[in-house]
mmCIF file of C-alpha atoms in Angstrom:
data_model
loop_
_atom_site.group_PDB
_atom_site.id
_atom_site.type_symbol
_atom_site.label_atom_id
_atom_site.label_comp_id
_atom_site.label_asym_id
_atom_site.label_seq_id
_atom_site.Cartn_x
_atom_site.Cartn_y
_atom_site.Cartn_z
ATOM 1 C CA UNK U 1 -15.460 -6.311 13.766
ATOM 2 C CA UNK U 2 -15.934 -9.891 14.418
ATOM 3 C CA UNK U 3 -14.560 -11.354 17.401
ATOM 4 C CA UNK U 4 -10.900 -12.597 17.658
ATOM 5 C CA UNK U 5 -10.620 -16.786 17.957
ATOM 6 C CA UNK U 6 -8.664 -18.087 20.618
ATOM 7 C CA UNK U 7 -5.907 -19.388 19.753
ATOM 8 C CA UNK U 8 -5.425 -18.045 16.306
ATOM 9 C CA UNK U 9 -2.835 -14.927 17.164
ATOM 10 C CA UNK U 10 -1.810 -13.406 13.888
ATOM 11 C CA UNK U 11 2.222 -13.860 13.703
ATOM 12 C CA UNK U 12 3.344 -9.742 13.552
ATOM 13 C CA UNK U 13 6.568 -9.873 10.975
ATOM 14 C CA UNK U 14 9.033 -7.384 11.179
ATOM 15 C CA UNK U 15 10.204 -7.347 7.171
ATOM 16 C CA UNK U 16 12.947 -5.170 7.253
ATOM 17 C CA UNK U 17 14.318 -7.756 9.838
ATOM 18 C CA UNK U 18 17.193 -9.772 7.596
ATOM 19 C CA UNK U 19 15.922 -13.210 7.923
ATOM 20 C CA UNK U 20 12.923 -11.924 6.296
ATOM 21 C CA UNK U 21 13.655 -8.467 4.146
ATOM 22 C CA UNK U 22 14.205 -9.278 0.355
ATOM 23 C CA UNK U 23 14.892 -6.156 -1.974
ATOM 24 C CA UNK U 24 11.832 -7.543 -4.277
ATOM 25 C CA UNK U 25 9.389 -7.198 -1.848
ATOM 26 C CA UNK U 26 7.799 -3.763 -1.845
ATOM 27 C CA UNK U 27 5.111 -2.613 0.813
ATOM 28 C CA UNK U 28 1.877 -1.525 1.017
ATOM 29 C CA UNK U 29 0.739 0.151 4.344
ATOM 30 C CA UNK U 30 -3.153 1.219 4.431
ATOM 31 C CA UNK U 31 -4.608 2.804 7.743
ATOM 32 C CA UNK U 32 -8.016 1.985 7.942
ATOM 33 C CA UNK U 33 -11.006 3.192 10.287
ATOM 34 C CA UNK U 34 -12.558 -0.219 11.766
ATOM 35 C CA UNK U 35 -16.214 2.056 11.802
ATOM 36 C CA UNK U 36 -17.233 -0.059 8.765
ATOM 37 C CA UNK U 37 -16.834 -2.609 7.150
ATOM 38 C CA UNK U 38 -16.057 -1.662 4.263
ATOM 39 C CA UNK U 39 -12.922 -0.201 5.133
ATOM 40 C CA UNK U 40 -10.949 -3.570 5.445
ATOM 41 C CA UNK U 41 -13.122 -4.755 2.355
ATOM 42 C CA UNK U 42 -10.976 -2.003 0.304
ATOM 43 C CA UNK U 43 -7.546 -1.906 1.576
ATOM 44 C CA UNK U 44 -8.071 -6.144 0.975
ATOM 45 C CA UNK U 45 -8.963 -4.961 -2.856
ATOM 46 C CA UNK U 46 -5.961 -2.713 -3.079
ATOM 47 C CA UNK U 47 -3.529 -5.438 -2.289
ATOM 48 C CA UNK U 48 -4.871 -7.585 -4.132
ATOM 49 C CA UNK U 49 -5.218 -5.528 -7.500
ATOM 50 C CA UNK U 50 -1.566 -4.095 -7.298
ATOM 51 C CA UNK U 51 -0.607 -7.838 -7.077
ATOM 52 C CA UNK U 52 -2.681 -8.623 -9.935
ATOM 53 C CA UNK U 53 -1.842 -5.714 -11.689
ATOM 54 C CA UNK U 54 1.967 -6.017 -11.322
ATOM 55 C CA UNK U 55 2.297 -9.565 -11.172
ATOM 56 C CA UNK U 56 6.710 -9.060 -11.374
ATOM 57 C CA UNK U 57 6.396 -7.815 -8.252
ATOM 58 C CA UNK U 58 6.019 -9.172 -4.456
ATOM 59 C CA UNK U 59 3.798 -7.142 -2.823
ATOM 60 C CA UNK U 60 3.076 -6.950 1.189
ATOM 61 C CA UNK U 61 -0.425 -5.652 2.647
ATOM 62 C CA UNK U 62 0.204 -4.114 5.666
ATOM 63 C CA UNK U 63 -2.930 -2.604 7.667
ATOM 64 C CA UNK U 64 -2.701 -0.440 10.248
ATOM 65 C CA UNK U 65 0.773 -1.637 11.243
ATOM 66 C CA UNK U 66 -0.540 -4.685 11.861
ATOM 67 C CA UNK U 67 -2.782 -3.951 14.499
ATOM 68 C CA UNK U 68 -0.397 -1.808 16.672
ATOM 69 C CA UNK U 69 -1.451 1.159 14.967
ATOM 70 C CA UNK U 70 -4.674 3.440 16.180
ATOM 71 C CA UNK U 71 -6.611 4.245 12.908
ATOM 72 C CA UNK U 72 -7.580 7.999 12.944
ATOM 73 C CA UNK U 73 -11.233 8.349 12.769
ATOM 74 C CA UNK U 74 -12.760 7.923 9.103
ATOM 75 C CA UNK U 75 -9.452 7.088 7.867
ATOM 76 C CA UNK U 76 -8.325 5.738 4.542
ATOM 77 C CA UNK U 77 -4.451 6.270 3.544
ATOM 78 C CA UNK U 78 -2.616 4.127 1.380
ATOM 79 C CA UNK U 79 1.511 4.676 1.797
ATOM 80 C CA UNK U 80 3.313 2.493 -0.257
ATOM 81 C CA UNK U 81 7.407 2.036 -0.414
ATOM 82 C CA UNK U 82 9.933 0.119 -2.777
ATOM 83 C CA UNK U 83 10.620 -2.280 0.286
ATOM 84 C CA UNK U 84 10.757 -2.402 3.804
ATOM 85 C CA UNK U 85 13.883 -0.238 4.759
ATOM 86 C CA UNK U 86 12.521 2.510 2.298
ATOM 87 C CA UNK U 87 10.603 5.659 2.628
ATOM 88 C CA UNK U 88 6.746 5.253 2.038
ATOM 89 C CA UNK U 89 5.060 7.281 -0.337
ATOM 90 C CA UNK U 90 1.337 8.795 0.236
ATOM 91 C CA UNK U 91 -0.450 7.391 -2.350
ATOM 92 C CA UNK U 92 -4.226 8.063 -1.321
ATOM 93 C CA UNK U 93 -5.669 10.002 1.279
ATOM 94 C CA UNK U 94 -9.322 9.813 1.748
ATOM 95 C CA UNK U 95 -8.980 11.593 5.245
ATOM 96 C CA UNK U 96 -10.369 14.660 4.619
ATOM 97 C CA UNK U 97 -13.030 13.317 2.157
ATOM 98 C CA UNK U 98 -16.555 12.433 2.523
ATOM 99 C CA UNK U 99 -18.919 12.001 3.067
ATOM 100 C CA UNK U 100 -20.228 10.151 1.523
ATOM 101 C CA UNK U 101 -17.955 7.447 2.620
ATOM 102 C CA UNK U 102 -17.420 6.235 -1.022
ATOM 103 C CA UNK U 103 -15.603 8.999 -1.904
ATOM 104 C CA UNK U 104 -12.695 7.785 0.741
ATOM 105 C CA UNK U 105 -11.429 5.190 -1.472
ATOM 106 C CA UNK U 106 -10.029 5.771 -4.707
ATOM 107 C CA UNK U 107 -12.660 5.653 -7.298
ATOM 108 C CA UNK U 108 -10.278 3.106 -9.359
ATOM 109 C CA UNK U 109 -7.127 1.479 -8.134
ATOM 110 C CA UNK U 110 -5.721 2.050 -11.574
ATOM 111 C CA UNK U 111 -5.028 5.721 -10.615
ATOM 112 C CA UNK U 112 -2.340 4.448 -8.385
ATOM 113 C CA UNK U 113 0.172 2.531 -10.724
ATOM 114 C CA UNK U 114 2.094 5.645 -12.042
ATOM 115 C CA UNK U 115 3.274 6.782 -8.691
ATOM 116 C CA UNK U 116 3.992 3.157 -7.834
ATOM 117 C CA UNK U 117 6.133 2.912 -11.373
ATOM 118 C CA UNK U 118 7.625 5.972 -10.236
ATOM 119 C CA UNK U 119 8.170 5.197 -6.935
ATOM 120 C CA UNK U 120 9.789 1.451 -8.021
ATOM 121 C CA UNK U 121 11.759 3.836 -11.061
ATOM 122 C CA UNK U 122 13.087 6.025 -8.479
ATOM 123 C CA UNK U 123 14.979 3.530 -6.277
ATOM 124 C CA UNK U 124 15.831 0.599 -8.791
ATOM 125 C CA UNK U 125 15.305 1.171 -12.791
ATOM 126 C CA UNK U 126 15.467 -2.110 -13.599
ATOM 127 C CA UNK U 127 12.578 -3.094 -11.617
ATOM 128 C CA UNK U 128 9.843 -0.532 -12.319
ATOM 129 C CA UNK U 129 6.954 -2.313 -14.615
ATOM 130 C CA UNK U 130 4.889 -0.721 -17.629
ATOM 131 C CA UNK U 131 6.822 2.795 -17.342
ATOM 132 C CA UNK U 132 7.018 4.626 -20.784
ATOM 133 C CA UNK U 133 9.731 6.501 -21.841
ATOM 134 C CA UNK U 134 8.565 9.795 -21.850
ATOM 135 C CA UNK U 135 7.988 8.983 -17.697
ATOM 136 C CA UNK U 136 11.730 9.233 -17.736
ATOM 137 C CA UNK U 137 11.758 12.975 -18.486
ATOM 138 C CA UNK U 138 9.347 13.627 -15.756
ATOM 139 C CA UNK U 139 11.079 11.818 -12.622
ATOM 140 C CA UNK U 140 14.426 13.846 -13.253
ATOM 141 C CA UNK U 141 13.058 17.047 -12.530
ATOM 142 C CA UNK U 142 12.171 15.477 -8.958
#
């Protein structure tokens, strides 16, 4: 982990605070081991494809509570919730997997939008992206 620069503290944001919460903002909270690099590397990518992916939506990267939380050893969990006074969701667990280490990280990101959809369905309709119909039937037997 490369060494912190004076001067340069990181601001920590409490969203779900009311000068800063905003209903359109939905969360994404990865824990990540700092034993590699390659850790951060991913949970960076993840963030950044769901924003790509899902460009209607605002989308917050939040790693390991930013900084105030302990990563478990060989950890890789990505939580995600509608916004910041929600519930979050397990989306990925790579905890109990590996080695080797690639298998913690999902092989595609892809494999994530449907429970996002359905987690951005469940809360507010209106604001879920690229859900088909037929999803409908599924989410009202939960």
């Amino acid at each position: 982990m490369p060494p912190k620069r004076p001067g340069k503290k990181k601001k920590d944001v409490d969203w779900a605070a009311d000068e800063n919460f905003t209903k359109d903002r939905s969360m994404i909270y990865i824990e990540h081991t700092y034993e590699c690099p390659i850790f951060q590397t991913k949970a960076d990518e993840c963030g950044t494809f769901l924003t790509q992916r899902i460009p209607e939506r605002k989308f917050q990267l939040v790693k390991n509570r930013n900084g105030r939380q302990v990563p478990r050893e060989g950890a890789f969990e990505i939580t995600f919730s509608q916004n910041a006074r929600t519930s979050e969701h397990l989306l990925w667990s790579g905890l109990d997997k590996g080695p080797p280490r690639r298998d913690k990280f999902p092989l595609e990101y892809e494999i994530l939008v449907p429970d996002v959809n359905r987690i951005l369905k469940k809360f507010y309709p209106d604001k879920a992206v690229g859900v088909a119909d037929d999803d409908e039937e599924e989410n009202e037997d939960m």
